[in-house]
Amino acid sequence: PFNPATTLRFTLPTPGPVQLVVYDAGGRRVRTLHAGVLPAGDRLLRWDGRDDHGNEVASGTYTAHLEAAGAVRAVKLTLLK
């Protein structure tokens, strides 16, 4: 659980395209944290509990989907206010 922000950590073995998107429990896109190329190495991306328009989202469960280096990973996030 987090409030008001959380940091998502990941490591890229090689440089390449990365997409990190947060979805709500209904599968709707809430926020794109990154869409583009990143160099290899350790990365930290922060989500402040806001949508792409800057609005605060409601308490609840969200899923962060990371697509990078030919793999897809997902992690559940719980926002508590």
mmCIF file of N, CA, C and O in Angstrom:
data_model
loop_
_atom_site.group_PDB
_atom_site.id
_atom_site.type_symbol
_atom_site.label_atom_id
_atom_site.label_comp_id
_atom_site.label_asym_id
_atom_site.label_seq_id
_atom_site.Cartn_x
_atom_site.Cartn_y
_atom_site.Cartn_z
ATOM 1 N N PRO A 1 0.822 -1.202 0.000
ATOM 2 C CA PRO A 1 0.000 0.000 0.000
ATOM 3 C C PRO A 1 0.863 1.263 0.000
ATOM 4 O O PRO A 1 1.946 1.259 0.571
ATOM 5 N N PHE A 2 0.360 2.302 -0.625
ATOM 6 C CA PHE A 2 1.105 3.558 -0.657
ATOM 7 C C PHE A 2 0.161 4.742 -0.565
ATOM 8 O O PHE A 2 -1.016 4.640 -0.852
ATOM 9 N N ASN A 3 0.727 5.862 -0.145
ATOM 10 C CA ASN A 3 0.037 7.134 -0.107
ATOM 11 C C ASN A 3 1.084 8.183 0.226
ATOM 12 O O ASN A 3 1.746 8.045 1.242
ATOM 13 N N PRO A 4 1.325 9.185 -0.497
ATOM 14 C CA PRO A 4 0.622 9.580 -1.704
ATOM 15 C C PRO A 4 1.310 9.136 -2.985
ATOM 16 O O PRO A 4 0.789 9.340 -4.067
ATOM 17 N N ALA A 5 2.503 8.523 -2.904
ATOM 18 C CA ALA A 5 3.231 8.140 -4.117
ATOM 19 C C ALA A 5 3.985 6.835 -3.880
ATOM 20 O O ALA A 5 4.216 6.435 -2.737
ATOM 21 N N THR A 6 4.356 6.198 -4.974
ATOM 22 C CA THR A 6 5.162 4.985 -4.897
ATOM 23 C C THR A 6 6.222 5.021 -5.987
ATOM 24 O O THR A 6 6.049 5.693 -7.006
ATOM 25 N N THR A 7 7.304 4.308 -5.752
ATOM 26 C CA THR A 7 8.395 4.240 -6.727
ATOM 27 C C THR A 7 8.478 2.824 -7.267
ATOM 28 O O THR A 7 8.511 1.863 -6.509
ATOM 29 N N LEU A 8 8.505 2.716 -8.585
ATOM 30 C CA LEU A 8 8.618 1.430 -9.257
ATOM 31 C C LEU A 8 10.064 1.269 -9.718
ATOM 32 O O LEU A 8 10.588 2.140 -10.416
ATOM 33 N N ARG A 9 10.680 0.160 -9.309
ATOM 34 C CA ARG A 9 12.091 -0.090 -9.618
ATOM 35 C C ARG A 9 12.200 -1.256 -10.585
ATOM 36 O O ARG A 9 11.513 -2.263 -10.426
ATOM 37 N N PHE A 10 13.091 -1.119 -11.568
ATOM 38 C CA PHE A 10 13.363 -2.215 -12.487
ATOM 39 C C PHE A 10 14.749 -2.038 -13.083
ATOM 40 O O PHE A 10 15.332 -0.955 -13.018
ATOM 41 N N THR A 11 15.266 -3.131 -13.635
ATOM 42 C CA THR A 11 16.586 -3.113 -14.260
ATOM 43 C C THR A 11 16.458 -3.522 -15.716
ATOM 44 O O THR A 11 15.815 -4.536 -16.020
ATOM 45 N N LEU A 12 17.059 -2.741 -16.589
ATOM 46 C CA LEU A 12 17.087 -3.072 -18.013
ATOM 47 C C LEU A 12 18.441 -3.695 -18.339
ATOM 48 O O LEU A 12 19.478 -3.052 -18.138
ATOM 49 N N PRO A 13 18.457 -4.922 -18.855
ATOM 50 C CA PRO A 13 19.726 -5.561 -19.186
ATOM 51 C C PRO A 13 20.397 -4.940 -20.412
ATOM 52 O O PRO A 13 21.614 -4.938 -20.524
ATOM 53 N N THR A 14 19.572 -4.399 -21.314
ATOM 54 C CA THR A 14 20.075 -3.762 -22.526
ATOM 55 C C THR A 14 19.248 -2.507 -22.796
ATOM 56 O O THR A 14 18.101 -2.413 -22.345
ATOM 57 N N PRO A 15 19.797 -1.552 -23.525
ATOM 58 C CA PRO A 15 18.991 -0.375 -23.860
ATOM 59 C C PRO A 15 17.859 -0.777 -24.804
ATOM 60 O O PRO A 15 17.982 -1.751 -25.547
ATOM 61 N N GLY A 16 16.766 -0.051 -24.749
ATOM 62 C CA GLY A 16 15.667 -0.351 -25.658
ATOM 63 C C GLY A 16 14.386 0.330 -25.256
ATOM 64 O O GLY A 16 14.332 1.072 -24.274
ATOM 65 N N PRO A 17 13.341 0.038 -26.025
ATOM 66 C CA PRO A 17 12.045 0.654 -25.741
ATOM 67 C C PRO A 17 11.443 0.113 -24.449
ATOM 68 O O PRO A 17 11.556 -1.077 -24.149
ATOM 69 N N VAL A 18 10.819 1.011 -23.713
ATOM 70 C CA VAL A 18 10.189 0.672 -22.433
ATOM 71 C C VAL A 18 8.831 1.350 -22.393
ATOM 72 O O VAL A 18 8.700 2.512 -22.768
ATOM 73 N N GLN A 19 7.849 0.595 -21.936
ATOM 74 C CA GLN A 19 6.545 1.189 -21.686
ATOM 75 C C GLN A 19 6.110 0.767 -20.293
ATOM 76 O O GLN A 19 6.069 -0.422 -19.976
ATOM 77 N N LEU A 20 5.793 1.740 -19.453
ATOM 78 C CA LEU A 20 5.302 1.475 -18.105
ATOM 79 C C LEU A 20 3.986 2.231 -17.943
ATOM 80 O O LEU A 20 3.955 3.464 -18.001
ATOM 81 N N VAL A 21 2.910 1.465 -17.791
ATOM 82 C CA VAL A 21 1.565 2.032 -17.757
ATOM 83 C C VAL A 21 0.831 1.519 -16.529
ATOM 84 O O VAL A 21 0.937 0.344 -16.184
ATOM 85 N N VAL A 22 0.063 2.403 -15.890
ATOM 86 C CA VAL A 22 -0.765 2.036 -14.744
ATOM 87 C C VAL A 22 -2.212 1.916 -15.226
ATOM 88 O O VAL A 22 -2.718 2.801 -15.922
ATOM 89 N N TYR A 23 -2.848 0.791 -14.845
ATOM 90 C CA TYR A 23 -4.249 0.529 -15.191
ATOM 91 C C TYR A 23 -5.077 0.420 -13.920
ATOM 92 O O TYR A 23 -4.584 -0.026 -12.887
ATOM 93 N N ASP A 24 -6.363 0.771 -14.020
ATOM 94 C CA ASP A 24 -7.249 0.594 -12.872
ATOM 95 C C ASP A 24 -7.776 -0.840 -12.847
ATOM 96 O O ASP A 24 -7.451 -1.653 -13.727
ATOM 97 N N ALA A 25 -8.595 -1.156 -11.857
ATOM 98 C CA ALA A 25 -9.097 -2.519 -11.687
ATOM 99 C C ALA A 25 -9.972 -2.962 -12.857
ATOM 100 O O ALA A 25 -10.100 -4.157 -13.122
ATOM 101 N N GLY A 26 -10.529 -2.016 -13.597
ATOM 102 C CA GLY A 26 -11.348 -2.332 -14.768
ATOM 103 C C GLY A 26 -10.547 -2.471 -16.049
ATOM 104 O O GLY A 26 -11.119 -2.684 -17.119
ATOM 105 N N GLY A 27 -9.221 -2.323 -15.942
ATOM 106 C CA GLY A 27 -8.364 -2.456 -17.122
ATOM 107 C C GLY A 27 -8.220 -1.188 -17.942
ATOM 108 O O GLY A 27 -7.635 -1.211 -19.027
ATOM 109 N N ARG A 28 -8.714 -0.080 -17.435
ATOM 110 C CA ARG A 28 -8.591 1.194 -18.152
ATOM 111 C C ARG A 28 -7.244 1.839 -17.836
ATOM 112 O O ARG A 28 -6.805 1.843 -16.679
ATOM 113 N N ARG A 29 -6.634 2.396 -18.871
ATOM 114 C CA ARG A 29 -5.356 3.090 -18.699
ATOM 115 C C ARG A 29 -5.578 4.321 -17.837
ATOM 116 O O ARG A 29 -6.447 5.137 -18.110
ATOM 117 N N VAL A 30 -4.748 4.452 -16.794
ATOM 118 C CA VAL A 30 -4.838 5.581 -15.885
ATOM 119 C C VAL A 30 -3.695 6.554 -16.144
ATOM 120 O O VAL A 30 -3.906 7.753 -16.280
ATOM 121 N N ARG A 31 -2.486 6.020 -16.226
ATOM 122 C CA ARG A 31 -1.311 6.887 -16.363
ATOM 123 C C ARG A 31 -0.199 6.169 -17.102
ATOM 124 O O ARG A 31 0.116 5.021 -16.810
ATOM 125 N N THR A 32 0.403 6.833 -18.074
ATOM 126 C CA THR A 32 1.601 6.328 -18.733
ATOM 127 C C THR A 32 2.785 6.978 -18.034
ATOM 128 O O THR A 32 2.949 8.194 -18.094
ATOM 129 N N LEU A 33 3.579 6.163 -17.353
ATOM 130 C CA LEU A 33 4.734 6.682 -16.623
ATOM 131 C C LEU A 33 5.946 6.837 -17.539
ATOM 132 O O LEU A 33 6.794 7.692 -17.301
ATOM 133 N N HIS A 34 6.038 5.970 -18.549
ATOM 134 C CA HIS A 34 7.122 6.111 -19.525
ATOM 135 C C HIS A 34 6.756 5.362 -20.797
ATOM 136 O O HIS A 34 6.213 4.270 -20.749
ATOM 137 N N ALA A 35 7.074 5.959 -21.934
ATOM 138 C CA ALA A 35 6.909 5.319 -23.240
ATOM 139 C C ALA A 35 8.030 5.852 -24.113
ATOM 140 O O ALA A 35 7.963 6.975 -24.596
ATOM 141 N N GLY A 36 9.072 5.063 -24.266
ATOM 142 C CA GLY A 36 10.214 5.496 -25.055
ATOM 143 C C GLY A 36 11.433 4.644 -24.750
ATOM 144 O O GLY A 36 11.358 3.668 -24.006
ATOM 145 N N VAL A 37 12.548 5.035 -25.299
ATOM 146 C CA VAL A 37 13.788 4.277 -25.144
ATOM 147 C C VAL A 37 14.519 4.717 -23.871
ATOM 148 O O VAL A 37 14.556 5.906 -23.555
ATOM 149 N N LEU A 38 15.057 3.728 -23.159
ATOM 150 C CA LEU A 38 15.884 4.000 -21.978
ATOM 151 C C LEU A 38 17.192 3.236 -22.111
ATOM 152 O O LEU A 38 17.224 2.150 -22.698
ATOM 153 N N PRO A 39 18.274 3.757 -21.552
ATOM 154 C CA PRO A 39 19.534 3.020 -21.546
ATOM 155 C C PRO A 39 19.484 1.856 -20.555
ATOM 156 O O PRO A 39 18.620 1.805 -19.684
ATOM 157 N N ALA A 40 20.407 0.936 -20.694
ATOM 158 C CA ALA A 40 20.497 -0.199 -19.772
ATOM 159 C C ALA A 40 20.807 0.303 -18.362
ATOM 160 O O ALA A 40 21.401 1.368 -18.184
ATOM 161 N N GLY A 41 20.400 -0.482 -17.374
ATOM 162 C CA GLY A 41 20.721 -0.144 -15.992
ATOM 163 C C GLY A 41 19.506 -0.126 -15.098
ATOM 164 O O GLY A 41 18.391 -0.451 -15.509
ATOM 165 N N ASP A 42 19.726 0.257 -13.856
ATOM 166 C CA ASP A 42 18.667 0.345 -12.864
ATOM 167 C C ASP A 42 17.839 1.602 -13.091
ATOM 168 O O ASP A 42 18.388 2.672 -13.351
ATOM 169 N N ARG A 43 16.519 1.465 -12.959
ATOM 170 C CA ARG A 43 15.618 2.586 -13.189
ATOM 171 C C ARG A 43 14.638 2.712 -12.031
ATOM 172 O O ARG A 43 14.213 1.717 -11.443
ATOM 173 N N LEU A 44 14.242 3.933 -11.753
ATOM 174 C CA LEU A 44 13.218 4.251 -10.766
ATOM 175 C C LEU A 44 12.219 5.186 -11.431
ATOM 176 O O LEU A 44 12.603 6.226 -11.965
ATOM 177 N N LEU A 45 10.951 4.818 -11.417
ATOM 178 C CA LEU A 45 9.903 5.691 -11.927
ATOM 179 C C LEU A 45 8.867 5.855 -10.826
ATOM 180 O O LEU A 45 8.475 4.886 -10.173
ATOM 181 N N ARG A 46 8.419 7.064 -10.625
ATOM 182 C CA ARG A 46 7.520 7.397 -9.521
ATOM 183 C C ARG A 46 6.110 7.615 -10.056
ATOM 184 O O ARG A 46 5.912 8.264 -11.083
ATOM 185 N N TRP A 47 5.134 7.070 -9.329
ATOM 186 C CA TRP A 47 3.736 7.357 -9.623
ATOM 187 C C TRP A 47 3.152 8.082 -8.419
ATOM 188 O O TRP A 47 3.215 7.602 -7.286
ATOM 189 N N ASP A 48 2.581 9.241 -8.684
ATOM 190 C CA ASP A 48 2.060 10.103 -7.624
ATOM 191 C C ASP A 48 0.562 9.959 -7.390
ATOM 192 O O ASP A 48 -0.058 10.805 -6.757
ATOM 193 N N GLY A 49 -0.037 8.874 -7.893
ATOM 194 C CA GLY A 49 -1.467 8.660 -7.675
ATOM 195 C C GLY A 49 -2.354 9.562 -8.504
ATOM 196 O O GLY A 49 -3.511 9.797 -8.158
ATOM 197 N N ARG A 50 -1.807 10.060 -9.618
ATOM 198 C CA ARG A 50 -2.581 10.931 -10.508
ATOM 199 C C ARG A 50 -2.716 10.282 -11.878
ATOM 200 O O ARG A 50 -1.893 9.457 -12.271
ATOM 201 N N ASP A 51 -3.752 10.685 -12.610
ATOM 202 C CA ASP A 51 -3.942 10.172 -13.957
ATOM 203 C C ASP A 51 -3.158 11.017 -14.955
ATOM 204 O O ASP A 51 -2.430 11.948 -14.564
ATOM 205 N N ASP A 52 -3.312 10.701 -16.233
ATOM 206 C CA ASP A 52 -2.577 11.431 -17.276
ATOM 207 C C ASP A 52 -2.968 12.900 -17.365
ATOM 208 O O ASP A 52 -2.247 13.706 -17.946
ATOM 209 N N HIS A 53 -4.109 13.266 -16.788
ATOM 210 C CA HIS A 53 -4.574 14.661 -16.828
ATOM 211 C C HIS A 53 -4.222 15.428 -15.557
ATOM 212 O O HIS A 53 -4.599 16.588 -15.405
ATOM 213 N N GLY A 54 -3.520 14.754 -14.621
ATOM 214 C CA GLY A 54 -3.121 15.408 -13.379
ATOM 215 C C GLY A 54 -4.134 15.313 -12.262
ATOM 216 O O GLY A 54 -3.933 15.883 -11.190
ATOM 217 N N ASN A 55 -5.227 14.586 -12.496
ATOM 218 C CA ASN A 55 -6.251 14.425 -11.463
ATOM 219 C C ASN A 55 -5.866 13.311 -10.500
ATOM 220 O O ASN A 55 -5.377 12.259 -10.927
ATOM 221 N N GLU A 56 -6.130 13.510 -9.212
ATOM 222 C CA GLU A 56 -5.898 12.454 -8.233
ATOM 223 C C GLU A 56 -6.878 11.324 -8.493
ATOM 224 O O GLU A 56 -8.056 11.569 -8.754
ATOM 225 N N VAL A 57 -6.390 10.082 -8.420
ATOM 226 C CA VAL A 57 -7.267 8.934 -8.614
ATOM 227 C C VAL A 57 -7.780 8.463 -7.253
ATOM 228 O O VAL A 57 -7.235 8.814 -6.207
ATOM 229 N N ALA A 58 -8.833 7.653 -7.277
ATOM 230 C CA ALA A 58 -9.449 7.155 -6.056
ATOM 231 C C ALA A 58 -8.603 6.070 -5.405
ATOM 232 O O ALA A 58 -7.774 5.429 -6.067
ATOM 233 N N SER A 59 -8.820 5.875 -4.126
ATOM 234 C CA SER A 59 -8.207 4.738 -3.437
ATOM 235 C C SER A 59 -8.631 3.462 -4.155
ATOM 236 O O SER A 59 -9.753 3.374 -4.665
ATOM 237 N N GLY A 60 -7.751 2.478 -4.168
ATOM 238 C CA GLY A 60 -8.100 1.212 -4.795
ATOM 239 C C GLY A 60 -6.873 0.470 -5.275
ATOM 240 O O GLY A 60 -5.734 0.861 -5.007
ATOM 241 N N THR A 61 -7.126 -0.606 -6.000
ATOM 242 C CA THR A 61 -6.055 -1.439 -6.533
ATOM 243 C C THR A 61 -5.811 -1.087 -7.992
ATOM 244 O O THR A 61 -6.754 -0.992 -8.787
ATOM 245 N N TYR A 62 -4.562 -0.930 -8.333
ATOM 246 C CA TYR A 62 -4.127 -0.610 -9.688
ATOM 247 C C TYR A 62 -3.065 -1.622 -10.087
ATOM 248 O O TYR A 62 -2.487 -2.303 -9.240
ATOM 249 N N THR A 63 -2.809 -1.716 -11.383
ATOM 250 C CA THR A 63 -1.770 -2.616 -11.879
ATOM 251 C C THR A 63 -0.812 -1.826 -12.753
ATOM 252 O O THR A 63 -1.242 -1.095 -13.652
ATOM 253 N N ALA A 64 0.475 -1.977 -12.469
ATOM 254 C CA ALA A 64 1.508 -1.356 -13.307
ATOM 255 C C ALA A 64 2.046 -2.425 -14.249
ATOM 256 O O ALA A 64 2.472 -3.494 -13.811
ATOM 257 N N HIS A 65 1.980 -2.158 -15.562
ATOM 258 C CA HIS A 65 2.470 -3.081 -16.578
ATOM 259 C C HIS A 65 3.754 -2.518 -17.177
ATOM 260 O O HIS A 65 3.756 -1.404 -17.694
ATOM 261 N N LEU A 66 4.801 -3.305 -17.116
ATOM 262 C CA LEU A 66 6.093 -2.927 -17.685
ATOM 263 C C LEU A 66 6.371 -3.819 -18.877
ATOM 264 O O LEU A 66 6.366 -5.043 -18.764
ATOM 265 N N GLU A 67 6.597 -3.205 -20.041
ATOM 266 C CA GLU A 67 7.010 -3.928 -21.238
ATOM 267 C C GLU A 67 8.404 -3.440 -21.592
ATOM 268 O O GLU A 67 8.599 -2.261 -21.882
ATOM 269 N N ALA A 68 9.377 -4.368 -21.536
ATOM 270 C CA ALA A 68 10.770 -3.999 -21.827
ATOM 271 C C ALA A 68 11.579 -5.256 -22.097
ATOM 272 O O ALA A 68 11.296 -6.317 -21.527
ATOM 273 N N ALA A 69 12.586 -5.140 -22.931
ATOM 274 C CA ALA A 69 13.524 -6.225 -23.220
ATOM 275 C C ALA A 69 12.806 -7.515 -23.591
ATOM 276 O O ALA A 69 13.202 -8.598 -23.174
ATOM 277 N N GLY A 70 11.720 -7.395 -24.347
ATOM 278 C CA GLY A 70 11.001 -8.576 -24.804
ATOM 279 C C GLY A 70 10.176 -9.266 -23.737
ATOM 280 O O GLY A 70 9.718 -10.386 -23.939
ATOM 281 N N ALA A 71 9.981 -8.641 -22.604
ATOM 282 C CA ALA A 71 9.220 -9.254 -21.507
ATOM 283 C C ALA A 71 8.139 -8.300 -21.020
ATOM 284 O O ALA A 71 8.227 -7.089 -21.211
ATOM 285 N N VAL A 72 7.124 -8.879 -20.404
ATOM 286 C CA VAL A 72 6.047 -8.103 -19.792
ATOM 287 C C VAL A 72 5.942 -8.522 -18.332
ATOM 288 O O VAL A 72 5.914 -9.709 -18.021
ATOM 289 N N ARG A 73 5.903 -7.547 -17.464
ATOM 290 C CA ARG A 73 5.749 -7.804 -16.034
ATOM 291 C C ARG A 73 4.616 -6.923 -15.522
ATOM 292 O O ARG A 73 4.401 -5.815 -16.008
ATOM 293 N N ALA A 74 3.935 -7.424 -14.505
ATOM 294 C CA ALA A 74 2.854 -6.657 -13.897
ATOM 295 C C ALA A 74 2.967 -6.739 -12.389
ATOM 296 O O ALA A 74 3.367 -7.780 -11.846
ATOM 297 N N VAL A 75 2.647 -5.644 -11.736
ATOM 298 C CA VAL A 75 2.665 -5.609 -10.267
ATOM 299 C C VAL A 75 1.424 -4.848 -9.799
ATOM 300 O O VAL A 75 1.030 -3.844 -10.402
ATOM 301 N N LYS A 76 0.797 -5.381 -8.752
ATOM 302 C CA LYS A 76 -0.382 -4.720 -8.194
ATOM 303 C C LYS A 76 0.052 -3.635 -7.216
ATOM 304 O O LYS A 76 0.994 -3.815 -6.460
ATOM 305 N N LEU A 77 -0.681 -2.536 -7.254
ATOM 306 C CA LEU A 77 -0.422 -1.385 -6.386
ATOM 307 C C LEU A 77 -1.730 -1.048 -5.674
ATOM 308 O O LEU A 77 -2.787 -1.036 -6.289
ATOM 309 N N THR A 78 -1.647 -0.768 -4.389
ATOM 310 C CA THR A 78 -2.824 -0.379 -3.633
ATOM 311 C C THR A 78 -2.644 1.038 -3.117
ATOM 312 O O THR A 78 -1.748 1.296 -2.309
ATOM 313 N N LEU A 79 -3.487 1.914 -3.584
ATOM 314 C CA LEU A 79 -3.462 3.316 -3.150
ATOM 315 C C LEU A 79 -4.475 3.481 -2.019
ATOM 316 O O LEU A 79 -5.657 3.165 -2.179
ATOM 317 N N LEU A 80 -3.985 3.933 -0.882
ATOM 318 C CA LEU A 80 -4.843 4.197 0.280
ATOM 319 C C LEU A 80 -4.804 5.678 0.594
ATOM 320 O O LEU A 80 -3.749 6.275 0.670
ATOM 321 N N LYS A 81 -5.956 6.266 0.772
ATOM 322 C CA LYS A 81 -6.013 7.693 1.106
ATOM 323 C C LYS A 81 -6.560 7.877 2.487
ATOM 324 O O LYS A 81 -7.262 7.113 3.029
#
